[in-house]
Coordinates of C-alpha atoms in Angstrom, one line a residue:
X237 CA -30.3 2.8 26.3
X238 CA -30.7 5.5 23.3
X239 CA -27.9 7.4 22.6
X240 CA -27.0 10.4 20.0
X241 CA -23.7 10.9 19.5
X242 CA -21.8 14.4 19.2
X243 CA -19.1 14.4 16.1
X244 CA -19.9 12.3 12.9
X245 CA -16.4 11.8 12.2
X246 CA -13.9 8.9 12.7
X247 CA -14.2 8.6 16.4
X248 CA -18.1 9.1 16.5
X249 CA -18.0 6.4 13.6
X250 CA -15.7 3.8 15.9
X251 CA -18.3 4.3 19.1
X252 CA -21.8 3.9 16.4
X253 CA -19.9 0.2 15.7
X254 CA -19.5 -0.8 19.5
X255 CA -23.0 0.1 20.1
X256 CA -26.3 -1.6 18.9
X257 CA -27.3 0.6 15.3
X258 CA -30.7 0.5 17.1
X259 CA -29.8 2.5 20.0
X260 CA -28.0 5.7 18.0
X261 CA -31.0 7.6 17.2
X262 CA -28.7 10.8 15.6
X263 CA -25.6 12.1 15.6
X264 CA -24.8 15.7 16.2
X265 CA -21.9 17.8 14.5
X266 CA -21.8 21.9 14.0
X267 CA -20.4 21.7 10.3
X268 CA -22.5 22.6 8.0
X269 CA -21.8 20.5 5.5
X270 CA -23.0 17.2 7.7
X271 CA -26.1 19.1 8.7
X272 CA -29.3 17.2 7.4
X273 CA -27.2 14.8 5.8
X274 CA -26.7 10.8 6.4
X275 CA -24.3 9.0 8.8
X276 CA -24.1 5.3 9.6
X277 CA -27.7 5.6 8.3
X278 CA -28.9 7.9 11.4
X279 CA -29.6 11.6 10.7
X280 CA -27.2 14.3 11.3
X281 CA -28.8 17.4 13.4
X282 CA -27.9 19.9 14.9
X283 CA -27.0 20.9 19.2
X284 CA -30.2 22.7 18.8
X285 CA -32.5 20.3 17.2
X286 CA -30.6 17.4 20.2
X287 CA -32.2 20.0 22.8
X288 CA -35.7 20.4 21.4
X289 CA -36.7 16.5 20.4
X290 CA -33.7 14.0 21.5
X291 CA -33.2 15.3 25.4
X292 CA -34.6 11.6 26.4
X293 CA -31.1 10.1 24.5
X294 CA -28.3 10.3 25.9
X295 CA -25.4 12.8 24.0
X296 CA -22.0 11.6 24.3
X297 CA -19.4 13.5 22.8
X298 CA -16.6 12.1 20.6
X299 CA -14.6 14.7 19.3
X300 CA -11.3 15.8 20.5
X301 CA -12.8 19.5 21.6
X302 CA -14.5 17.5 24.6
X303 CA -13.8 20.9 27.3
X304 CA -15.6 23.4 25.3
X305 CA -18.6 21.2 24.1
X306 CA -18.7 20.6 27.8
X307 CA -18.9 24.2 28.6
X308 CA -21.3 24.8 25.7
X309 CA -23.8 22.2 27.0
X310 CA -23.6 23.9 30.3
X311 CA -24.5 27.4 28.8
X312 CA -27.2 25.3 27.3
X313 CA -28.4 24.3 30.3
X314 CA -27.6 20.2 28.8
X315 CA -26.4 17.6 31.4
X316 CA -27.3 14.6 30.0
X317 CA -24.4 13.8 28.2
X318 CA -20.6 11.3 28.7
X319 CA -17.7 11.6 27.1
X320 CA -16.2 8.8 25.0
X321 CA -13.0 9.4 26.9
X322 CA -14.4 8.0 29.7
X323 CA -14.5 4.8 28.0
X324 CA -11.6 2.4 28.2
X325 CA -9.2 1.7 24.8
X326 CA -11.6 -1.2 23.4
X327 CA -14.9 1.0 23.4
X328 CA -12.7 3.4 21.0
X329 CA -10.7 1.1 18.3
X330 CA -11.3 1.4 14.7
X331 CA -12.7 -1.8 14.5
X332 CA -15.0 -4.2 17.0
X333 CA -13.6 -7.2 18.6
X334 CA -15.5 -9.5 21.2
X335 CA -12.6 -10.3 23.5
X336 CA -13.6 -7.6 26.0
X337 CA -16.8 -8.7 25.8
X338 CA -16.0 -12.2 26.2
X339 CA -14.0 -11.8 28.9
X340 CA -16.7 -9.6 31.1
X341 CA -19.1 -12.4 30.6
X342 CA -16.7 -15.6 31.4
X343 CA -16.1 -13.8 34.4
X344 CA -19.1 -13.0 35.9
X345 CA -21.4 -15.5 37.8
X346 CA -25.0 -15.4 36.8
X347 CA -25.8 -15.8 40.5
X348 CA -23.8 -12.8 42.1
X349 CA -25.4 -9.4 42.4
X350 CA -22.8 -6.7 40.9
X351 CA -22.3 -3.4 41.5
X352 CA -21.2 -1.5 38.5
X353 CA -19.0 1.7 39.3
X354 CA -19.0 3.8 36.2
X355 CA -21.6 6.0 35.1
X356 CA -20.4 6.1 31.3
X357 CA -21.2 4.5 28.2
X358 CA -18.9 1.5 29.2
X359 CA -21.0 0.9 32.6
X360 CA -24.2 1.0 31.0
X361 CA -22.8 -1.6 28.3
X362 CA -21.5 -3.5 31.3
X363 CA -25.0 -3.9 32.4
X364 CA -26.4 -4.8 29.4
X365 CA -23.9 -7.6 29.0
X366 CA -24.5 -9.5 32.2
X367 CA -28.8 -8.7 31.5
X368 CA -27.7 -10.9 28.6
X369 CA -26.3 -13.6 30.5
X370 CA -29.1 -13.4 32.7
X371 CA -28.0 -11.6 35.8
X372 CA -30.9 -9.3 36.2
X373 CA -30.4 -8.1 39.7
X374 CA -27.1 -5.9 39.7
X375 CA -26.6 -2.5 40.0
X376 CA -25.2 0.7 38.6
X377 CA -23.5 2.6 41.0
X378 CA -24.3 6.2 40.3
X379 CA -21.3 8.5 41.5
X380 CA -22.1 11.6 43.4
X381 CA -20.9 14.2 40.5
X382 CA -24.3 12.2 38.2
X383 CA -26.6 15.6 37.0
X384 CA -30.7 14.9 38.0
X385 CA -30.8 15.0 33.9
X386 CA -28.8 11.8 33.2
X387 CA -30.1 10.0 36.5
X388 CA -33.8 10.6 35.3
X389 CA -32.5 9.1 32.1
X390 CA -31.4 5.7 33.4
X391 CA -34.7 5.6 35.6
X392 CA -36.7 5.8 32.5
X393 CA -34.6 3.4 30.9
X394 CA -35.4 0.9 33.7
X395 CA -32.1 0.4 35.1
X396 CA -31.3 -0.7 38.6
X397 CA -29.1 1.7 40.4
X398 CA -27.8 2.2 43.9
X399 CA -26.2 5.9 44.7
X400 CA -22.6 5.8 45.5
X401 CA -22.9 6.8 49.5
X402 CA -25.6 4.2 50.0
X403 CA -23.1 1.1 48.8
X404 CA -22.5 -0.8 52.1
X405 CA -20.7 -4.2 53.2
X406 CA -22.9 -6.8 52.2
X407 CA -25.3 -5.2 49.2
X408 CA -23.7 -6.8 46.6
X409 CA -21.0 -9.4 46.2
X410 CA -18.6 -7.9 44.4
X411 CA -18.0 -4.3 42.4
X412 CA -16.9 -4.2 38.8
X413 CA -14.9 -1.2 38.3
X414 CA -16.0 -0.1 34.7
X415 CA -14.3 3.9 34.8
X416 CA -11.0 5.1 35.4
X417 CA -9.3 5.9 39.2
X418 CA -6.1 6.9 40.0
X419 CA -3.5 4.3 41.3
X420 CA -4.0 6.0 44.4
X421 CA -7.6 5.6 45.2
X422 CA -7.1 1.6 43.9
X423 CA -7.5 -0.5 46.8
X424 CA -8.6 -4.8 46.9
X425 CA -11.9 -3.5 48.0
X426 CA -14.2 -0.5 47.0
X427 CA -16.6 0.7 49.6
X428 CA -16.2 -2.0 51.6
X429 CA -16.6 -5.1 49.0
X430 CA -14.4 -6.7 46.8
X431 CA -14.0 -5.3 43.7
X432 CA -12.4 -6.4 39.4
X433 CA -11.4 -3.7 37.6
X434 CA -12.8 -3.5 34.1
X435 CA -11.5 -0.4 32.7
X436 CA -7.9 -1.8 32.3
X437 CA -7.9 -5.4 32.1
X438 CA -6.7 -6.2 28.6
X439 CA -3.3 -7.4 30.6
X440 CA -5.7 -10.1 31.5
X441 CA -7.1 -11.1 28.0
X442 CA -4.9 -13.8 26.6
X443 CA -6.1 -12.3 23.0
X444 CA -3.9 -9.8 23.1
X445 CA -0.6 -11.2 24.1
X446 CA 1.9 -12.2 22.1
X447 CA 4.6 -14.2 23.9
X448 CA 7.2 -12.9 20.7
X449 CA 7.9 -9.8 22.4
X450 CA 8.0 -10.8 26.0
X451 CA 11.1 -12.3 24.7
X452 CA 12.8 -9.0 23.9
X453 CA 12.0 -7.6 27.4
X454 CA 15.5 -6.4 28.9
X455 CA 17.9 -7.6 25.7
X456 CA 19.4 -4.3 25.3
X457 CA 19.6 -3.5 29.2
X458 CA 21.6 0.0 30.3
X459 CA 22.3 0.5 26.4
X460 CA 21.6 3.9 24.3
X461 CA 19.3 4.5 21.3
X462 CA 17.7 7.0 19.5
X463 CA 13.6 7.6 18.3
X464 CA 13.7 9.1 14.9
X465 CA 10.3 10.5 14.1
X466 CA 9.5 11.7 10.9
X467 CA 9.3 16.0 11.4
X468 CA 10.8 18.4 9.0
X469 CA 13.9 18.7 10.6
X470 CA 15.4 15.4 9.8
X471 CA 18.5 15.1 7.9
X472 CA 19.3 12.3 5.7
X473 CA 23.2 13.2 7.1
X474 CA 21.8 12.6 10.7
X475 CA 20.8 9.1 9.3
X476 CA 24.0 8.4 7.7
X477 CA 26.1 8.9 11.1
X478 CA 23.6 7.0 12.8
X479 CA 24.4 3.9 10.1
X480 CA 28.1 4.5 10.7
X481 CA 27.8 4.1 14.6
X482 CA 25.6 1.4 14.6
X483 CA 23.4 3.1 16.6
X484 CA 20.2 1.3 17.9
X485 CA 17.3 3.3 16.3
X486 CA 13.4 2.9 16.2
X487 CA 11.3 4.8 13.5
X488 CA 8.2 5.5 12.6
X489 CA 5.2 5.8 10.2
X490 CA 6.3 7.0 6.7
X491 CA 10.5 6.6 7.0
X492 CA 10.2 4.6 4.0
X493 CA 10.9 8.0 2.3
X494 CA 14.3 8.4 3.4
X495 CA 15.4 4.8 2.2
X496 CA 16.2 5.9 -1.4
X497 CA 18.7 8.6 0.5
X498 CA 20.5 6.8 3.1
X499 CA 22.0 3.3 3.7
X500 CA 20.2 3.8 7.1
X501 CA 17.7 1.1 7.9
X502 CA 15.9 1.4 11.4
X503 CA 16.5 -1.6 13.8
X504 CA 12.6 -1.5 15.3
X505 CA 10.1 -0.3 13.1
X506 CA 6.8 0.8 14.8
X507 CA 3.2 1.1 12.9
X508 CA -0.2 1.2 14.5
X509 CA -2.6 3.2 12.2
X510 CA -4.5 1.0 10.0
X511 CA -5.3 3.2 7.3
X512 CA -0.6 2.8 7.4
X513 CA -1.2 -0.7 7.7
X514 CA -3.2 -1.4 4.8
X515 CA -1.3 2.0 2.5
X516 CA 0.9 2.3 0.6
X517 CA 3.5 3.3 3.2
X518 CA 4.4 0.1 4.8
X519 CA 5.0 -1.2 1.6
X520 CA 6.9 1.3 1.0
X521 CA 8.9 0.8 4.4
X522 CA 9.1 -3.1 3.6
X523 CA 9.5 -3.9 7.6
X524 CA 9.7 -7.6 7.2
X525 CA 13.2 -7.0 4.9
X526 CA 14.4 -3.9 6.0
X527 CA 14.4 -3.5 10.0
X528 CA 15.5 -6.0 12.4
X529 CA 11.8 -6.2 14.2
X530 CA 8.7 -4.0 12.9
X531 CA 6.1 -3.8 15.8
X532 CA 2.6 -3.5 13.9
X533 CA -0.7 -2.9 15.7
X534 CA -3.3 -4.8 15.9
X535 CA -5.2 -2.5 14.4
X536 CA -6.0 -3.8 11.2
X537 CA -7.9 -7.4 11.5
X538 CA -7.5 -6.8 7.1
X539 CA -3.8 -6.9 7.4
X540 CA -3.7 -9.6 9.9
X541 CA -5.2 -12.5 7.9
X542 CA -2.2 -13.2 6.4
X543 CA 0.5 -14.8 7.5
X544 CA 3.8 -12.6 8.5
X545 CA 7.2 -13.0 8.7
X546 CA 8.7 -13.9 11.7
X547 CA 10.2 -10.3 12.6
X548 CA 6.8 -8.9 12.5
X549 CA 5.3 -8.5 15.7
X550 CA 1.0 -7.8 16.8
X551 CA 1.3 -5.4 19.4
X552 CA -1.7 -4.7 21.2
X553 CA -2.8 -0.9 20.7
X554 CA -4.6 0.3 23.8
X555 CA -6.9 3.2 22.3
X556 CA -7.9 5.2 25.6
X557 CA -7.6 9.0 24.8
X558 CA -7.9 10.3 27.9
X559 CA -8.6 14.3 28.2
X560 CA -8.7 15.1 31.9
X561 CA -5.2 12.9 33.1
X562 CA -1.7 11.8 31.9
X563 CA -1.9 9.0 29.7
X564 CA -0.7 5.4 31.4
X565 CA 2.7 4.3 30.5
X566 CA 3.1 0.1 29.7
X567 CA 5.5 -2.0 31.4
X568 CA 4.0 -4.9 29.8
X569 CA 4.5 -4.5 26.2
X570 CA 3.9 -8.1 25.6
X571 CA 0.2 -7.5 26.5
X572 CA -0.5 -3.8 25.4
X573 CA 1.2 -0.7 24.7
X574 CA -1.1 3.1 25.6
X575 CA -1.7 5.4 23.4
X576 CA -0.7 9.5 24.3
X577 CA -1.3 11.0 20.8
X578 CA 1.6 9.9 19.0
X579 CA 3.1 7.1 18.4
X580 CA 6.4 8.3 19.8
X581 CA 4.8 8.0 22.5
X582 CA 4.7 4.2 22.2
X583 CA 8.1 3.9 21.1
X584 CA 9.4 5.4 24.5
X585 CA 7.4 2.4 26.4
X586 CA 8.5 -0.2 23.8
X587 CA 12.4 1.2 24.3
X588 CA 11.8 1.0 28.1
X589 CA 10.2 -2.3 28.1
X590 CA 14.0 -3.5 26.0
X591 CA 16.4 -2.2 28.6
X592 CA 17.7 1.5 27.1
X593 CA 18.7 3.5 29.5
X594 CA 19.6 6.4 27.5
X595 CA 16.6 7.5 24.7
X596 CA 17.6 10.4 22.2
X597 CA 14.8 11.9 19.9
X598 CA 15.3 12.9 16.6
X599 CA 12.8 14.9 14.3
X600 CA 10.5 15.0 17.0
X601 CA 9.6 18.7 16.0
X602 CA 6.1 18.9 18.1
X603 CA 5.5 21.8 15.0
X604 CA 1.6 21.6 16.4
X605 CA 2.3 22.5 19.6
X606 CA 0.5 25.3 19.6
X607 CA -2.6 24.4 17.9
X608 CA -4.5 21.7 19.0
X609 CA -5.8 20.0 15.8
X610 CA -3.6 21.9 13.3
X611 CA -1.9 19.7 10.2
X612 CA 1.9 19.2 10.3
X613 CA 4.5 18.3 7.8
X614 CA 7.0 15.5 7.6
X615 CA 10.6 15.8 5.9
X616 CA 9.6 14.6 2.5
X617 CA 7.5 17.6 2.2
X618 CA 4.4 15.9 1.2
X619 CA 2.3 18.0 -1.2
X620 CA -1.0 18.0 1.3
X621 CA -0.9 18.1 4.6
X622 CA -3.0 15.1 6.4
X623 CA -1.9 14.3 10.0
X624 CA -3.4 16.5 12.6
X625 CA -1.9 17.3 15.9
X626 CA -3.6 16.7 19.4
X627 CA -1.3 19.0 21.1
X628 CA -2.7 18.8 25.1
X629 CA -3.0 14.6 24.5
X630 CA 0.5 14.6 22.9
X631 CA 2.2 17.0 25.3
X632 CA 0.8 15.0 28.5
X633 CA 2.3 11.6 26.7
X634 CA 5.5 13.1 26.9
X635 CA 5.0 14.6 30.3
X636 CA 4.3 11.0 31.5
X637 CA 7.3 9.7 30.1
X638 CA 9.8 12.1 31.3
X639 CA 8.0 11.2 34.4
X640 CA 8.0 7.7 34.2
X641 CA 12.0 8.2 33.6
X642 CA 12.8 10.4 36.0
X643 CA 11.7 7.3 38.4
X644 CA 13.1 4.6 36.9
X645 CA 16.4 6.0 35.9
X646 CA 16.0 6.3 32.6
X647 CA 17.2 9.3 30.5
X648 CA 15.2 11.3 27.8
X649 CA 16.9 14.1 25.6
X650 CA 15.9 15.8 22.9
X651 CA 18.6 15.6 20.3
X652 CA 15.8 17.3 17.6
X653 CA 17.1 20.5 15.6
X654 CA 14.9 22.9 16.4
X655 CA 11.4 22.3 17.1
X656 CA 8.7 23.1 20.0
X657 CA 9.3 20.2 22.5
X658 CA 10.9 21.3 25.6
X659 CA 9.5 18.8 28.0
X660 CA 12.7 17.1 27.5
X661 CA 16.2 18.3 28.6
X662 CA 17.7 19.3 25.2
X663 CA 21.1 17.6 23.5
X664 CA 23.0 19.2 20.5
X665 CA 23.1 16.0 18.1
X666 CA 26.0 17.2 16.7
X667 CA 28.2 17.0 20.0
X668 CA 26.9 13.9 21.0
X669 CA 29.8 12.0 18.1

């Protein structure tokens, strides 16, 4: 299949590497500065230029703004195009691995006629992977919501398809589910047959588990602790009390800054970004002699090679971004944790996963809330601003969790001075000692 892909940034850059260099022919972005330039080798055109020579690629967008580049395709009269959301976490990490892979094609049978539910970039990849094994006689399944643009597409492209409502008992042996469903429509069998789900297996690929932290699961059962994030309205005296009453605490990102200020040290340290893991902040942070456990993403194959201490832990970074729903919330952190935005977000599941019952937040100031993409500061005031805030992807995390506790009789306050997050029931820090 050709593709071009919309957004010659970081995430259009993470989809060109999962893909064959081969089938990109372009990528699209608006800025002006890209325009005409170089990317990954391809050229860099314009929405206009995709419309006039490139309509027999497909476009799938990349960048975070996926609603109004919908809506602007629309105007255009464009319908071939997917959305890289639509992908499951492996399809959008920083860096290629081939345990997905791998596992899709040790658990087929060359024999077996498929049906592959998922008209997305990931279905069509599925396809190509068992064509590779040599099972030539599956199928897409082509959803009823497909445009005539994007079917005529794959019929050029020579790919055997089957339309959702004609799938009966008996076509095909067994359905690989390669796009995301809700829990509720997941059933043992799809349309009759028996079906795999491929979207969210890595709970199934031994790759990613590490058997470390299955052995923290429950070891601070009905007990209280507090997520210190890193916004402008942390207090090194907020720190100190926390030191004096030996309070539990998980922190983030660049806390190193506070450690020349405070005797506080965090007792789990969480990292996932890879530019973090290979910076100058985690040395700064020192996990491996200053925090009790450091939970560090697996992110960075660079930072992996070497050997770690014991207290550092691989934790398996699920990379789905989804736009459309709530974000899934881990139970099994020993296999994966999700992704909503932040990586607050990840510390909620990982605190979960240990038994709390009773999470605080602290310097969780949600200061982007009401620009999606806008920079934000930290408490060391940093002289240039460089983390941007997905406010709808962050603000659903954090709707999923409060859900997710609500349920499982868990509490969530928002001990934070100030701030814009009030998805959580708010609690004065100061009257909690």
């Amino acid at each position: 299949m050709k593709y071009v892909i919309w957004g010659a940034g970081q995430r259009g850059g993470r989809l060109f590497r999962q893909l064959q260099p081969a089938d990109v022919m372009a990528f699209v972005d608006k800025s002006e500065e890209k325009a005409g330039a170089s990317f990954y080798g391809k050229k860099v055109i314009s929405l206009e230029e995709y419309a006039e020579q490139y309509r027999d690629s497909i476009l799938v967008i990349t960048h975070t703004f996926e609603e109004t580049a919908v809506r602007e395709l629309e105007t255009m009269g464009i319908q071939s195009y997917m959305r890289l959301s639509d992908c499951p976490g492996e399809l959008q990490e920083q860096d290629t691995r081939p345990f997905l892979k791998n596992y899709v094609k040790g658990l087929v049978n060359m024999h077996e006629v498929y049906g592959i539910w998922g008209c997305t970039v990931y279905g069509l990849e599925v396809y190509s992977w068992l064509s590779e094994i040599g099972n030539d006689h599956s199928y897409l399944i082509i959803e009823k919501n497909v445009s005539p643009e994007l079917l005529r597409i794959i019929t050029e492209n020579g790919y055997r398809f089957v339309l959702e409502d004609e799938v009966s008992p008996g076509h095909m042996d067994r359905i690989l589910i390669c796009r995301y469903r809700e829990e509720s429509a997941r059933s043992p069998v799809f349309c009759g047959i028996a079906q795999t789900d491929l979207f969210d297996c890595s709970d199934v690929i031994e790759e990613y588990y590490n058997p470390e932290i299955e052995k923290l699961k429950h070891i601070h059962d009905g007990e209280t602790c507090f997520i210190v994030a890193t916004g402008p309205s942390l207090k090194i005296e907020d720190l100190n009390i926390l030191e004096q009453k030996q309070i539990p605490t998980f922190s983030v990102n660049e806390v190193g800054y506070a450690y020349d200020s405070t005797p506080w040290r965090p007792t789990y340290y969480v990292g996932l970004d890879r530019g973090l893991l290979e910076g100058e902040f985690l040395q700064r942070v020192k996990p491996e002699e200053q925090c009790k456990v450091a939970f560090l993403g697996d992110t960075s194959p660079l930072y992996w090679e070497e050997k770690r201490g014991a207290n550092v832990l691989k934790l398996h970074f699920c990379s789905e971004w989804p736009v459309d729903r709530y974000p899934k919330f881990s139970e099994d952190l020993a296999r994966k944790a999700y992704g909503g935005g932040t990586i607050v977000y990840v510390c909620m599941q990982l605190a979960v996963y240990m038994g709390f019952k009773q999470i605080y937040l602290l310097g969780v100031d949600f200061t982007g809330a009401n620009e999606h993409g806008s920079k934000y500061e930290h408490f060391f005031h940093e002289k240039e601003l460089r983390s941007v805030s997905y406010t709808d992807l962050v603000r659903a995390g954090y709707i999923k969790a409060r859900q997710y506790a609500e349920t499982h009789g868990i509490k969530i306050c928002n001990a934070t001075r100030g701030g814009m997050l009030e998805v959580f029931e708010r609690a004065d820090f100061d009257s909690l000692f």
